[in-house]
Amino acid sequence: MQDETGVLAGDERMLIDGELQYTSSGAKFDVIHPANEEVAGQATDGTVADMERAVAAARRAFDTTDWSRDVEFRHHCLIQLAEALEAEKERLRRILVTEVGCPVTVTGSQIDEPINEVRHWAEHGKAFQYIVDNGVHDTPLGPAHRKIVYEATGVVGAITPWNVPFYLNIAETMPALMAGNTVVLKPAQLTPWSGTELGRIVAEHTDIPPGVFNVVVSNANEVGAALTADPRVDMITFTGSTATGRAILAAAAPTVKKTMLELGGKSAHIVLDDADLNASLPLAAMMACVMSGQSCILPSRILLPRSRYDEGLEILKGAMANFPMGDPWTPGNMQGPQISEAQRQKVLGLIKSGLDSGARLVLGGGIPENLPVGYYTQPTLLADVDPNSQVAQEEIFGPVLTVTPYDTEDEAIEIANNTIYGLSGEVSSADVDRAFRVAQRMRTGNVTINGRSHFGINSPFGGTKQSGLGRRNGEEGFKEYLESKTVGMPPQE
């Protein structure tokens, strides 16, 4: 909270039923700035009782107000919110860097783009056809004129992670709101302020009615669990680990809740033998280090043709060795700390497991000597990685690339598909048609070819296998928050 470019704490309060408030006991928990390991501020430590009140408010707002039926009003409220977020975006940027440690240089995708997405969903939802004429159909009981009606699902519980918290708070709640649902947001414990600030701005600068949007922050896991199990909640949307996703599915099963899950990833980058290595591999190195490797879609497994293996390793090594890492407040730095000491130790432990299983350390592998304070991890490059080893199978969520050689295209595809995950992938080749054929054989929800990103607000995004259920973004993503109702009636004369 010192100066215009330094640490800034966010709002401590939750938003429940239109009121910004502390938990009744007054309990709070600390929020640590990952770059200096110091307490940057606090947030109210919500309880299961707080969550139950938030769900009750959301249920009442959905059942007794016109929110789900008034598209124009929803559009009005989301445009208000977008304008308010734009006015406060530099404050939000400082708070994000404070609680995440994300370098200020790369906050555009985490602050500016999500604000634009609020406007996108406002316009998308306003233009969406909620009633679609399905035509006249012959039936044994006579001709039936059918219409498809799209209606809001109900109360949506959104549980978000800490790696890109402001973006995901927007991505998981704005289409839900614009579709006519009411929402209870449970932000991650490590990054509560990206949620509390959103709640504050909703309360202070929009006409969103009480109960329509609620934010409950807590340092206790049982508070999020109470949201997933509550029978008054109709849908859970969650981004996070596959292990937590499994628990959410189990908790949602007794009430058969709709679930949308974006879970872990272990994406492979297949570099074909005709690829321009000097174009593809420096970008691969950058993607491993930006956000400190804390990205679910990171193509962390590099598969190189054996004929070009040594050449590729040298290019990766050079790019990672010179990557700008350090204080997230310093412009130009693009890799900051891990989110916490626990996360750093997880990363270091997986690196060690790779070395223990026969991998070769080409670069990094530890804590940078010039950054003794803060949860920093060296950019790390592991070669000769066994594709069945732990480091090649488990999501690392750190600035680590594993490199494995292959002999044939079929072998590369087999290695790429040999995990429980299927979120993303990448292919590099001088022949785009060849790359596309390989991409079609990868069992993932998304594939990038030659650095052209698959990710965008107009394109569906999500995983296969144990990387999730459902899709965000695009028309498919908006419809996830709606239920379709088919109505049959006599044809009109």
Coordinates of C-alpha atoms in Angstrom, one line a residue:
M1 CA 0.0 0.0 0.0
Q2 CA 3.0 2.3 -0.3
D3 CA 3.3 3.9 -3.7
E4 CA 1.8 4.0 -7.2
T5 CA 3.8 1.0 -8.4
G6 CA 4.3 -1.0 -5.3
V7 CA 2.4 -3.5 -3.1
L8 CA -1.3 -2.8 -2.7
A9 CA -3.8 -4.7 -0.6
G10 CA -7.3 -5.4 -1.8
D11 CA -10.6 -5.1 -0.1
E12 CA -10.9 -7.5 2.9
R13 CA -14.7 -7.9 2.7
M14 CA -17.1 -10.4 1.2
L15 CA -20.2 -9.5 -0.8
I16 CA -23.2 -11.4 0.4
D17 CA -26.8 -10.4 -0.5
G18 CA -25.7 -6.9 -1.7
E19 CA -23.7 -6.0 1.4
L20 CA -19.9 -5.8 1.8
Q21 CA -19.2 -7.5 5.1
Y22 CA -16.8 -9.3 7.4
T23 CA -17.4 -12.7 8.8
S24 CA -19.3 -12.5 12.2
S25 CA -16.3 -13.5 14.3
G26 CA -14.1 -10.9 12.7
A27 CA -11.5 -13.6 11.8
K28 CA -9.1 -12.8 9.0
F29 CA -6.3 -14.6 7.2
D30 CA -3.0 -13.2 5.8
V31 CA -2.2 -12.7 2.1
I32 CA 1.5 -13.0 1.3
H33 CA 3.3 -11.1 -1.5
P34 CA 5.2 -13.9 -3.2
A35 CA 8.1 -11.7 -4.3
N36 CA 9.1 -10.7 -0.8
E37 CA 7.5 -13.3 1.4
E38 CA 5.9 -10.6 3.6
V39 CA 2.2 -10.2 4.7
A40 CA 0.7 -7.7 2.2
G41 CA -2.7 -7.5 3.9
Q42 CA -5.6 -9.7 5.0
A43 CA -9.0 -10.9 4.0
T44 CA -12.0 -11.9 6.1
D45 CA -12.1 -15.6 6.8
G46 CA -15.5 -16.7 5.8
T47 CA -17.3 -19.7 7.2
V48 CA -19.7 -22.4 6.1
A49 CA -22.4 -20.3 7.6
D50 CA -21.4 -17.4 5.4
M51 CA -21.5 -19.6 2.4
E52 CA -24.9 -20.9 3.3
R53 CA -26.2 -17.3 3.6
A54 CA -24.7 -16.4 0.2
V55 CA -26.3 -19.5 -1.5
A56 CA -29.7 -18.6 0.2
A57 CA -29.4 -15.0 -1.2
A58 CA -28.6 -16.3 -4.7
R59 CA -31.4 -18.8 -4.6
R60 CA -33.9 -16.1 -3.5
A61 CA -32.7 -13.7 -6.2
F62 CA -33.1 -16.3 -8.9
D63 CA -36.5 -17.5 -7.8
T64 CA -38.1 -14.2 -6.9
T65 CA -36.7 -11.5 -9.2
D66 CA -36.8 -10.8 -12.9
W67 CA -33.0 -11.1 -13.3
S68 CA -33.3 -14.3 -15.4
R69 CA -35.9 -12.9 -17.7
D70 CA -34.7 -9.3 -18.2
V71 CA -32.0 -9.4 -20.9
E72 CA -31.8 -5.6 -21.3
F73 CA -31.3 -5.0 -17.6
R74 CA -28.6 -7.7 -17.4
H75 CA -26.8 -6.0 -20.4
H76 CA -27.1 -2.6 -18.6
C77 CA -25.6 -4.0 -15.4
L78 CA -22.6 -5.7 -17.2
I79 CA -21.8 -2.6 -19.2
Q80 CA -21.8 -0.6 -15.9
L81 CA -19.4 -3.2 -14.5
A82 CA -17.1 -3.0 -17.5
E83 CA -16.9 0.7 -17.2
A84 CA -16.2 0.6 -13.5
L85 CA -13.5 -2.0 -13.9
E86 CA -11.9 0.1 -16.6
A87 CA -11.9 3.1 -14.3
E88 CA -10.2 1.0 -11.6
K89 CA -7.9 -1.2 -13.7
E90 CA -4.6 0.2 -12.5
R91 CA -5.6 -0.4 -8.9
L92 CA -6.7 -3.9 -9.9
R93 CA -3.3 -4.4 -11.7
R94 CA -1.3 -3.5 -8.5
I95 CA -3.5 -5.8 -6.4
L96 CA -3.0 -8.7 -8.9
V97 CA 0.8 -8.3 -8.8
T98 CA 0.7 -8.1 -5.0
E99 CA -1.2 -11.4 -4.4
V100 CA 0.0 -13.4 -7.4
G101 CA 3.5 -12.1 -8.0
C102 CA 2.7 -11.9 -11.7
P103 CA 5.2 -9.5 -13.4
V104 CA 3.5 -6.2 -14.2
T105 CA 4.9 -6.5 -17.8
V106 CA 2.6 -9.4 -18.6
T107 CA -0.6 -8.3 -16.7
G108 CA -2.4 -7.3 -19.9
S109 CA -3.9 -10.7 -20.4
Q110 CA -4.8 -10.9 -16.7
I111 CA -6.4 -7.4 -16.4
D112 CA -7.1 -5.6 -19.6
E113 CA -8.4 -8.6 -21.6
P114 CA -10.8 -9.7 -18.9
I115 CA -12.4 -6.3 -18.7
N116 CA -12.9 -6.4 -22.4
E117 CA -14.5 -9.8 -21.9
V118 CA -17.2 -8.3 -19.6
R119 CA -18.3 -6.1 -22.5
H120 CA -18.1 -9.1 -24.9
W121 CA -20.5 -11.2 -22.8
A122 CA -22.8 -8.3 -22.3
E123 CA -23.2 -7.9 -26.1
H124 CA -23.2 -11.7 -26.8
G125 CA -26.0 -12.3 -24.3
K126 CA -28.0 -9.4 -25.6
A127 CA -27.9 -10.7 -29.1
F128 CA -28.4 -14.4 -28.2
Q129 CA -31.5 -16.0 -29.5
Y130 CA -33.2 -17.4 -26.4
I131 CA -36.1 -18.8 -28.4
V132 CA -35.4 -20.7 -31.6
D133 CA -38.0 -21.9 -34.1
N134 CA -37.4 -25.6 -34.8
G135 CA -40.1 -25.9 -37.5
V136 CA -43.1 -28.1 -37.9
H137 CA -42.6 -31.9 -37.5
D138 CA -44.9 -34.8 -38.4
T139 CA -45.8 -37.0 -35.3
P140 CA -48.2 -39.9 -34.7
L141 CA -50.4 -37.4 -32.9
G142 CA -50.4 -34.9 -35.8
P143 CA -48.1 -32.1 -36.8
A144 CA -46.2 -30.4 -34.0
H145 CA -44.6 -26.9 -34.2
R146 CA -41.6 -27.0 -32.0
K147 CA -39.6 -24.2 -30.4
I148 CA -36.4 -24.4 -28.4
V149 CA -36.3 -22.2 -25.4
Y150 CA -32.9 -21.4 -23.7
E151 CA -33.3 -20.7 -20.0
A152 CA -30.8 -19.9 -17.2
T153 CA -29.7 -22.9 -15.2
G154 CA -30.2 -21.3 -11.8
V155 CA -27.7 -20.7 -9.0
V156 CA -24.2 -21.1 -10.2
G157 CA -21.3 -21.8 -7.8
A158 CA -17.9 -20.7 -9.3
I159 CA -14.7 -21.9 -7.7
T160 CA -11.6 -20.3 -9.1
P161 CA -7.8 -20.9 -8.8
W162 CA -4.9 -18.6 -7.9
N163 CA -2.8 -18.6 -11.1
V164 CA -4.8 -16.1 -13.2
P165 CA -7.4 -15.2 -10.6
F166 CA -9.0 -11.9 -11.9
Y167 CA -9.3 -13.4 -15.4
L168 CA -10.9 -16.6 -14.2
N169 CA -13.2 -14.8 -11.8
I170 CA -14.5 -12.9 -14.9
A171 CA -14.5 -15.9 -17.2
E172 CA -16.5 -18.1 -14.8
T173 CA -19.0 -15.5 -13.7
M174 CA -19.8 -13.0 -16.5
P175 CA -21.3 -15.4 -19.0
A176 CA -23.2 -17.1 -16.2
L177 CA -24.7 -13.7 -15.1
M178 CA -25.5 -12.6 -18.7
A179 CA -27.2 -15.9 -19.3
G180 CA -29.6 -15.0 -16.4
N181 CA -28.1 -17.0 -13.5
T182 CA -27.3 -15.9 -10.1
V183 CA -23.7 -16.5 -8.8
V184 CA -21.7 -17.4 -5.7
L185 CA -18.0 -16.9 -6.3
K186 CA -15.5 -18.7 -4.1
P187 CA -12.0 -17.4 -5.0
A188 CA -8.8 -19.3 -4.1
Q189 CA -7.4 -18.9 -0.6
L190 CA -4.0 -17.5 -1.9
T191 CA -5.7 -14.8 -4.1
P192 CA -8.8 -13.6 -2.3
W193 CA -8.6 -9.9 -3.4
S194 CA -9.2 -10.5 -7.1
G195 CA -12.6 -11.7 -5.9
T196 CA -13.3 -9.2 -3.1
E197 CA -12.4 -6.3 -5.4
L198 CA -14.8 -7.6 -8.0
G199 CA -17.5 -7.9 -5.3
R200 CA -16.8 -4.3 -4.1
I201 CA -17.1 -2.9 -7.6
V202 CA -20.3 -4.7 -8.2
A203 CA -21.8 -3.4 -5.0
E204 CA -20.5 0.2 -5.4
H205 CA -20.9 0.8 -9.1
T206 CA -23.6 -1.3 -10.6
D207 CA -27.3 -1.9 -10.3
I208 CA -26.9 -5.7 -10.0
P209 CA -29.6 -6.6 -7.4
P210 CA -28.8 -8.0 -4.0
G211 CA -28.2 -11.7 -4.1
V212 CA -27.5 -11.9 -7.8
F213 CA -23.7 -11.8 -7.4
N214 CA -22.0 -13.0 -4.1
V215 CA -18.4 -13.4 -3.2
V216 CA -17.3 -15.6 -0.2
V217 CA -13.6 -15.8 0.7
S218 CA -12.1 -18.2 3.2
N219 CA -9.0 -19.9 4.2
A220 CA -10.9 -23.1 5.0
N221 CA -11.4 -25.8 2.4
E222 CA -14.8 -26.8 3.9
V223 CA -16.3 -23.5 2.7
G224 CA -15.8 -24.4 -0.9
A225 CA -17.0 -27.9 -0.2
A226 CA -20.2 -26.5 1.3
L227 CA -20.9 -24.7 -2.0
T228 CA -20.5 -27.8 -4.1
A229 CA -22.7 -29.9 -1.9
D230 CA -25.5 -27.4 -1.3
P231 CA -28.7 -28.7 -2.9
R232 CA -29.8 -25.1 -3.7
V233 CA -26.9 -24.8 -6.2
D234 CA -27.8 -25.9 -9.7
M235 CA -24.4 -25.8 -11.3
I236 CA -20.7 -25.7 -10.3
T237 CA -18.0 -24.2 -12.6
F238 CA -14.5 -24.9 -11.4
T239 CA -10.9 -24.4 -12.7
G240 CA -8.1 -26.2 -10.9
S241 CA -6.5 -29.5 -10.3
T242 CA -7.9 -32.8 -11.5
A243 CA -7.8 -34.2 -7.9
T244 CA -10.1 -31.3 -6.7
G245 CA -12.2 -31.8 -9.8
R246 CA -12.9 -35.4 -8.9
A247 CA -13.9 -34.3 -5.4
I248 CA -16.3 -31.7 -6.8
L249 CA -17.9 -34.4 -9.1
A250 CA -18.4 -36.6 -6.1
A251 CA -19.9 -33.8 -4.0
A252 CA -22.2 -32.8 -6.9
A253 CA -23.4 -36.4 -7.6
P254 CA -26.1 -36.7 -4.9
T255 CA -28.0 -33.7 -6.4
V256 CA -26.9 -34.4 -10.0
K257 CA -25.6 -30.9 -10.4
K258 CA -24.4 -29.7 -13.7
T259 CA -20.6 -29.4 -13.6
M260 CA -18.2 -27.5 -15.8
L261 CA -14.6 -28.4 -15.1
E262 CA -11.3 -27.1 -16.5
L263 CA -8.7 -29.3 -14.9
G264 CA -5.1 -30.1 -15.1
G265 CA -2.9 -30.4 -18.2
K266 CA 0.3 -32.0 -19.3
S267 CA 0.5 -30.7 -22.8
A268 CA 3.0 -32.0 -25.4
H269 CA 4.7 -29.9 -28.1
I270 CA 5.4 -32.2 -31.1
V271 CA 8.3 -30.6 -33.1
L272 CA 8.3 -32.4 -36.4
D273 CA 11.5 -33.0 -38.3
D274 CA 10.9 -30.2 -40.9
A275 CA 10.2 -27.5 -38.2
D276 CA 12.0 -24.2 -38.0
L277 CA 13.5 -24.7 -34.6
N278 CA 14.8 -21.1 -34.3
A279 CA 11.2 -20.0 -34.7
S280 CA 9.4 -22.5 -32.5
L281 CA 11.7 -23.3 -29.6
P282 CA 12.4 -19.8 -28.2
L283 CA 8.7 -19.3 -28.0
A284 CA 8.3 -22.6 -26.2
A285 CA 11.0 -21.5 -23.7
M286 CA 9.2 -18.2 -23.2
M287 CA 5.8 -20.0 -22.6
A288 CA 7.5 -22.1 -19.9
C289 CA 8.8 -19.1 -18.0
V290 CA 6.0 -16.5 -18.3
M291 CA 3.7 -16.7 -15.3
S292 CA 6.5 -18.8 -13.7
G293 CA 5.1 -21.8 -15.6
Q294 CA 1.8 -21.6 -13.6
S295 CA -0.4 -22.3 -16.6
C296 CA -2.7 -25.2 -17.3
I297 CA -2.2 -25.1 -21.0
L298 CA 1.6 -24.9 -20.9
P299 CA 3.2 -27.3 -23.5
S300 CA 5.7 -28.5 -21.0
R301 CA 6.7 -31.7 -22.7
I302 CA 8.9 -31.0 -25.8
L303 CA 9.1 -34.0 -28.2
L304 CA 12.1 -33.5 -30.5
P305 CA 13.0 -35.7 -33.5
R306 CA 16.2 -37.6 -32.6
S307 CA 17.8 -36.3 -35.8
R308 CA 17.6 -32.8 -34.5
Y309 CA 17.7 -33.5 -30.8
D310 CA 21.0 -31.8 -29.8
E311 CA 20.3 -28.8 -32.0
G312 CA 16.9 -28.3 -30.3
L313 CA 18.3 -28.7 -26.8
E314 CA 20.9 -25.9 -27.4
I315 CA 18.2 -23.5 -28.7
L316 CA 16.0 -24.2 -25.7
K317 CA 18.9 -23.8 -23.3
G318 CA 20.0 -20.5 -24.7
A319 CA 16.4 -19.1 -24.6
M320 CA 15.8 -20.2 -21.0
A321 CA 19.2 -19.1 -19.7
N322 CA 18.6 -15.5 -20.8
F323 CA 15.0 -15.2 -19.8
P324 CA 14.3 -12.0 -17.8
M325 CA 13.4 -13.1 -14.3
G326 CA 13.1 -11.1 -11.0
D327 CA 11.1 -8.5 -9.2
P328 CA 7.6 -8.4 -10.7
W329 CA 7.4 -4.7 -10.2
T330 CA 10.4 -4.1 -12.6
P331 CA 9.3 -3.5 -16.1
G332 CA 10.8 -5.9 -18.5
N333 CA 10.9 -8.9 -16.1
M334 CA 8.6 -11.6 -17.4
Q335 CA 9.1 -14.4 -14.9
G336 CA 8.3 -13.8 -11.2
P337 CA 8.1 -16.1 -8.2
Q338 CA 5.9 -19.1 -7.7
I339 CA 2.7 -18.3 -5.8
S340 CA 4.0 -19.9 -2.5
E341 CA 6.8 -21.8 -0.9
A342 CA 4.6 -24.9 -0.9
Q343 CA 4.2 -24.6 -4.7
R344 CA 8.0 -24.0 -5.2
Q345 CA 8.8 -27.1 -3.2
K346 CA 6.4 -29.1 -5.3
V347 CA 8.2 -27.9 -8.4
L348 CA 11.6 -28.7 -7.0
G349 CA 10.4 -32.1 -5.9
L350 CA 9.2 -33.0 -9.3
I351 CA 12.5 -31.8 -10.8
K352 CA 14.3 -34.1 -8.4
S353 CA 12.1 -37.0 -9.3
G354 CA 13.0 -36.5 -12.9
L355 CA 16.7 -36.6 -12.2
D356 CA 16.2 -39.7 -10.0
S357 CA 14.5 -41.4 -12.9
G358 CA 17.4 -40.8 -15.3
A359 CA 16.7 -37.3 -16.8
R360 CA 19.7 -35.1 -17.5
L361 CA 19.8 -31.6 -16.1
V362 CA 20.7 -29.1 -18.9
L363 CA 19.8 -25.9 -17.1
G364 CA 18.5 -24.7 -13.7
G365 CA 17.0 -27.1 -11.3
G366 CA 17.0 -25.0 -8.1
I367 CA 16.6 -21.6 -6.5
P368 CA 18.4 -18.7 -8.1
E369 CA 21.3 -17.4 -6.0
N370 CA 20.6 -13.8 -6.9
L371 CA 17.0 -14.0 -5.7
P372 CA 17.3 -15.3 -2.1
V373 CA 14.0 -13.7 -1.0
G374 CA 10.8 -14.5 -2.8
Y375 CA 9.5 -17.9 -4.0
Y376 CA 11.6 -17.9 -7.2
T377 CA 12.6 -21.1 -9.2
Q378 CA 15.2 -21.2 -11.9
P379 CA 14.1 -21.9 -15.4
T380 CA 14.8 -25.6 -15.7
L381 CA 15.4 -27.8 -18.7
L382 CA 15.5 -31.6 -18.4
A383 CA 16.7 -33.8 -21.3
D384 CA 16.4 -37.5 -22.0
V385 CA 13.1 -37.7 -20.0
D386 CA 11.4 -41.0 -19.8
P387 CA 7.8 -40.4 -21.0
N388 CA 6.5 -42.7 -18.3
S389 CA 8.3 -41.1 -15.5
Q390 CA 6.6 -39.0 -12.8
V391 CA 8.0 -35.7 -14.1
A392 CA 6.6 -36.5 -17.6
Q393 CA 3.2 -37.6 -16.2
E394 CA 2.3 -35.1 -13.5
E395 CA 1.5 -31.4 -13.9
I396 CA 4.4 -29.4 -12.6
F397 CA 3.0 -25.8 -12.7
G398 CA 6.5 -24.3 -12.7
P399 CA 9.1 -23.0 -15.2
V400 CA 10.2 -26.5 -16.3
L401 CA 10.5 -28.1 -19.7
T402 CA 11.1 -31.8 -20.2
V403 CA 12.5 -33.0 -23.5
T404 CA 12.1 -36.5 -25.0
P405 CA 13.5 -37.7 -28.3
Y406 CA 11.4 -39.7 -30.8
D407 CA 12.1 -41.6 -34.0
T408 CA 8.8 -41.6 -35.9
E409 CA 5.8 -39.4 -36.2
D410 CA 3.6 -42.2 -34.9
E411 CA 5.8 -42.5 -31.8
A412 CA 5.6 -38.8 -31.1
I413 CA 1.8 -38.9 -31.2
E414 CA 1.8 -42.0 -29.0
I415 CA 4.0 -40.2 -26.4
A416 CA 1.9 -37.0 -26.6
N417 CA -1.3 -39.0 -25.9
N418 CA 0.2 -41.1 -23.1
T419 CA -1.1 -39.2 -20.0
I420 CA -4.4 -38.9 -18.2
Y421 CA -4.7 -35.3 -19.4
G422 CA -6.0 -33.8 -22.6
L423 CA -6.3 -30.1 -22.3
S424 CA -3.9 -28.7 -24.9
G425 CA -1.1 -29.4 -27.3
E426 CA 1.2 -27.9 -29.9
V427 CA 2.7 -28.9 -33.3
S428 CA 5.5 -27.3 -35.2
S429 CA 6.2 -28.0 -38.8
A430 CA 7.0 -26.3 -42.1
D431 CA 4.0 -28.1 -43.6
V432 CA 0.8 -26.7 -42.0
D433 CA -1.3 -29.5 -43.6
R434 CA 1.0 -32.1 -42.1
A435 CA 0.8 -30.4 -38.7
F436 CA -3.0 -30.3 -38.9
R437 CA -3.1 -34.0 -39.5
V438 CA -0.9 -34.6 -36.4
A439 CA -3.1 -32.2 -34.4
Q440 CA -6.2 -34.2 -35.3
R441 CA -4.6 -37.3 -33.8
M442 CA -3.8 -35.6 -30.5
R443 CA -6.3 -36.4 -27.8
T444 CA -6.7 -32.9 -26.6
G445 CA -9.4 -30.2 -26.5
N446 CA -7.1 -27.6 -28.1
V447 CA -4.0 -27.5 -30.3
T448 CA -1.7 -24.7 -31.4
I449 CA 0.1 -25.0 -34.7
N450 CA 3.3 -22.9 -35.3
G451 CA 2.6 -20.6 -32.4
R452 CA -0.9 -19.5 -33.6
S453 CA -2.9 -19.7 -30.4
H454 CA -6.1 -21.7 -30.1
F455 CA -7.2 -19.6 -27.2
G456 CA -9.7 -16.8 -27.6
I457 CA -13.1 -15.5 -26.4
N458 CA -14.8 -16.6 -29.6
S459 CA -13.5 -20.2 -29.7
P460 CA -14.5 -23.0 -27.4
F461 CA -11.9 -24.0 -24.8
G462 CA -11.8 -27.1 -22.6
G463 CA -10.3 -30.5 -22.1
T464 CA -10.7 -34.2 -22.9
K465 CA -10.0 -37.2 -20.7
Q466 CA -9.2 -36.1 -17.1
S467 CA -8.6 -32.5 -18.1
G468 CA -12.3 -31.5 -17.7
L469 CA -15.9 -31.4 -18.8
G470 CA -17.6 -28.8 -20.9
R471 CA -16.3 -25.7 -22.7
R472 CA -15.6 -22.1 -22.0
N473 CA -15.8 -19.3 -24.5
G474 CA -17.6 -19.1 -27.8
E475 CA -21.2 -20.0 -28.4
E476 CA -20.6 -23.4 -26.7
G477 CA -19.3 -21.6 -23.6
F478 CA -22.3 -19.4 -23.3
K479 CA -24.7 -22.3 -23.7
E480 CA -23.0 -24.1 -20.8
Y481 CA -24.9 -21.8 -18.5
L482 CA -28.2 -22.4 -20.1
E483 CA -30.7 -25.2 -20.2
S484 CA -32.6 -26.0 -23.4
K485 CA -36.3 -26.6 -23.3
T486 CA -38.2 -28.0 -26.3
V487 CA -41.8 -27.0 -26.5
G488 CA -44.3 -28.7 -28.9
M489 CA -47.5 -27.0 -29.9
P490 CA -50.1 -27.1 -32.6
P491 CA -49.0 -25.3 -35.8
Q492 CA -50.4 -21.8 -36.2
E493 CA -52.7 -21.2 -39.2

